[in-house]
Amino acid sequence: SVLTFVFCFEQFFFCLFVIFGLEIAAGIWGFSNQDKIIEELKNFYTETYQRYVSTKEASLKETLRAIHTGLDCCGIGGILEPLVRDTCPKKDLLDEFTRKSCIVAINDVFTSKLNLIGGIGIGIAVIMIFGMIFSMILCCAIRRNREMV
């Protein structure tokens, strides 16, 4: 039973270590390919928008509604967007004039918030490091207790 605990903590450490490595690799890749990621997101939005305009599919409508609400934007043309107005968040008449197009909003969010996204990633990495340290401390303590008995 003690060996089972030690084995579980070693597996837990290994899983955290693998996830930590993947997180670091994804962060480095994301920062080095920032422009490519932004372009891919813009292309995804444009394709989803065009498919919704031509098919009026419910799943595409919900996807656009989530993007529009999350980024506080509306369509490709912003305020002059009559084709997808039903997916845009409702605003007052004056606020309608300040609404950005989603292409501009995607660009703004990922260029202005990239440091915040990186900071959150670093925070998660620090928590994972503490998890790995504590799991190894606990694993070593259990082994030491087992040897004393």
Coordinates of C-alpha atoms in Angstrom, one line a residue:
S1 CA 0.0 0.0 0.0
V2 CA 2.9 2.4 0.7
L3 CA 4.5 1.4 -2.6
T4 CA 1.2 2.3 -4.3
F5 CA 1.3 5.8 -2.8
V6 CA 4.9 6.3 -3.9
F7 CA 4.1 5.1 -7.3
C8 CA 1.0 7.4 -7.6
F9 CA 3.0 10.4 -6.5
E10 CA 5.8 9.6 -9.0
Q11 CA 3.2 9.3 -11.7
F12 CA 1.6 12.6 -10.6
F13 CA 5.0 14.3 -10.8
F14 CA 5.7 12.8 -14.2
C15 CA 2.3 14.0 -15.6
L16 CA 2.8 17.5 -14.2
F17 CA 6.3 17.5 -15.7
V18 CA 5.0 16.5 -19.1
I19 CA 2.2 19.1 -19.0
F20 CA 4.7 21.7 -17.8
G21 CA 7.0 20.9 -20.8
L22 CA 4.1 21.1 -23.2
E23 CA 2.9 24.4 -21.7
I24 CA 6.4 25.9 -22.1
A25 CA 6.7 24.7 -25.7
A26 CA 3.2 26.1 -26.5
G27 CA 4.1 29.4 -25.0
I28 CA 7.3 29.7 -26.9
W29 CA 5.6 28.7 -30.1
G30 CA 2.8 31.1 -29.5
F31 CA 5.1 34.1 -28.9
S32 CA 7.2 33.3 -31.9
N33 CA 4.2 32.8 -34.2
Q34 CA 2.0 35.6 -32.9
D35 CA 1.3 37.1 -36.3
K36 CA 0.5 33.8 -37.8
I37 CA -1.9 33.0 -35.0
I38 CA -3.7 36.3 -35.4
E39 CA -4.0 35.7 -39.1
E40 CA -5.4 32.2 -38.6
L41 CA -8.0 33.6 -36.1
K42 CA -9.0 36.3 -38.6
N43 CA -9.3 33.7 -41.4
F44 CA -11.4 31.4 -39.1
Y45 CA -13.7 34.3 -38.3
T46 CA -14.1 35.3 -41.9
E47 CA -14.8 31.8 -43.0
T48 CA -17.4 31.3 -40.3
Y49 CA -19.0 34.6 -41.1
Q50 CA -19.2 33.8 -44.8
R51 CA -20.6 30.3 -44.2
Y52 CA -23.2 31.7 -41.8
V53 CA -24.3 34.4 -44.3
S54 CA -24.8 31.7 -47.0
T55 CA -26.3 28.9 -45.0
K56 CA -27.8 30.5 -41.8
E57 CA -26.8 27.4 -39.9
A58 CA -27.6 27.4 -36.2
S59 CA -24.2 26.2 -35.0
L60 CA -22.5 28.9 -37.0
K61 CA -24.8 31.5 -35.5
E62 CA -23.9 30.4 -32.0
T63 CA -20.2 30.5 -32.8
L64 CA -20.5 34.1 -34.2
R65 CA -22.6 35.1 -31.2
A66 CA -19.9 33.8 -28.8
I67 CA -17.2 35.7 -30.7
H68 CA -19.2 38.9 -31.0
T69 CA -20.1 38.8 -27.3
G70 CA -16.6 38.0 -26.2
L71 CA -14.9 40.6 -28.3
D72 CA -17.7 43.2 -28.2
C73 CA -17.7 43.4 -32.0
C74 CA -20.0 42.9 -34.9
G75 CA -19.3 41.4 -38.3
I76 CA -16.6 42.3 -40.7
G77 CA -17.9 45.8 -41.3
G78 CA -18.7 46.8 -37.8
I79 CA -21.8 49.1 -37.4
L80 CA -22.6 48.8 -41.1
E81 CA -23.1 45.1 -40.8
P82 CA -26.7 44.2 -41.6
L83 CA -26.1 40.5 -42.5
V84 CA -25.2 39.2 -39.0
R85 CA -26.9 41.8 -36.8
D86 CA -28.9 39.1 -35.0
T87 CA -25.7 37.6 -33.6
C88 CA -24.3 40.9 -32.3
P89 CA -24.7 41.9 -28.6
K90 CA -27.5 44.5 -28.1
K91 CA -26.3 48.0 -27.3
D92 CA -27.7 51.5 -27.0
L93 CA -28.0 53.5 -30.2
L94 CA -25.0 55.7 -29.2
D95 CA -22.9 52.7 -28.3
E96 CA -23.6 51.1 -31.7
F97 CA -21.5 53.8 -33.4
T98 CA -18.4 52.8 -31.4
R99 CA -18.6 49.1 -32.1
K100 CA -15.6 47.7 -33.9
S101 CA -15.5 45.1 -36.7
C102 CA -14.4 41.7 -35.4
I103 CA -11.3 41.7 -37.6
V104 CA -10.1 44.8 -35.9
A105 CA -11.2 43.5 -32.5
I106 CA -9.3 40.2 -32.9
N107 CA -6.1 42.2 -33.9
D108 CA -6.5 44.5 -30.9
V109 CA -7.1 41.8 -28.3
F110 CA -4.2 39.7 -29.3
T111 CA -1.7 42.5 -29.7
S112 CA -2.7 44.4 -26.6
K113 CA -3.4 41.4 -24.3
L114 CA -0.5 39.2 -25.2
N115 CA 1.5 40.2 -22.1
L116 CA -1.5 39.3 -20.0
I117 CA -1.9 36.0 -21.6
G118 CA 1.9 35.3 -21.1
G119 CA 1.6 36.3 -17.5
I120 CA -1.3 34.0 -16.9
G121 CA 0.8 31.2 -18.5
I122 CA 3.7 31.9 -16.3
G123 CA 1.5 32.0 -13.2
I124 CA 0.1 28.5 -14.1
A125 CA 3.7 27.3 -14.7
V126 CA 4.7 28.5 -11.2
I127 CA 1.8 26.7 -9.6
M128 CA 2.7 23.5 -11.5
I129 CA 6.3 23.8 -10.3
F130 CA 5.1 24.0 -6.7
G131 CA 2.9 20.9 -7.4
M132 CA 5.9 19.0 -8.7
I133 CA 8.1 20.0 -5.7
F134 CA 5.4 19.1 -3.1
S135 CA 4.7 15.7 -4.8
M136 CA 8.4 14.8 -4.8
I137 CA 8.8 15.9 -1.1
L138 CA 5.8 13.8 -0.2
C139 CA 7.1 10.9 -2.2
C140 CA 10.5 11.1 -0.5
A141 CA 8.9 11.4 2.9
I142 CA 6.8 8.3 2.3
R143 CA 9.8 6.3 1.1
R144 CA 11.8 7.4 4.2
N145 CA 9.0 6.4 6.5
R146 CA 8.7 3.0 4.8
E147 CA 12.5 2.4 5.3
M148 CA 12.2 3.2 9.0
V149 CA 9.5 0.6 9.6

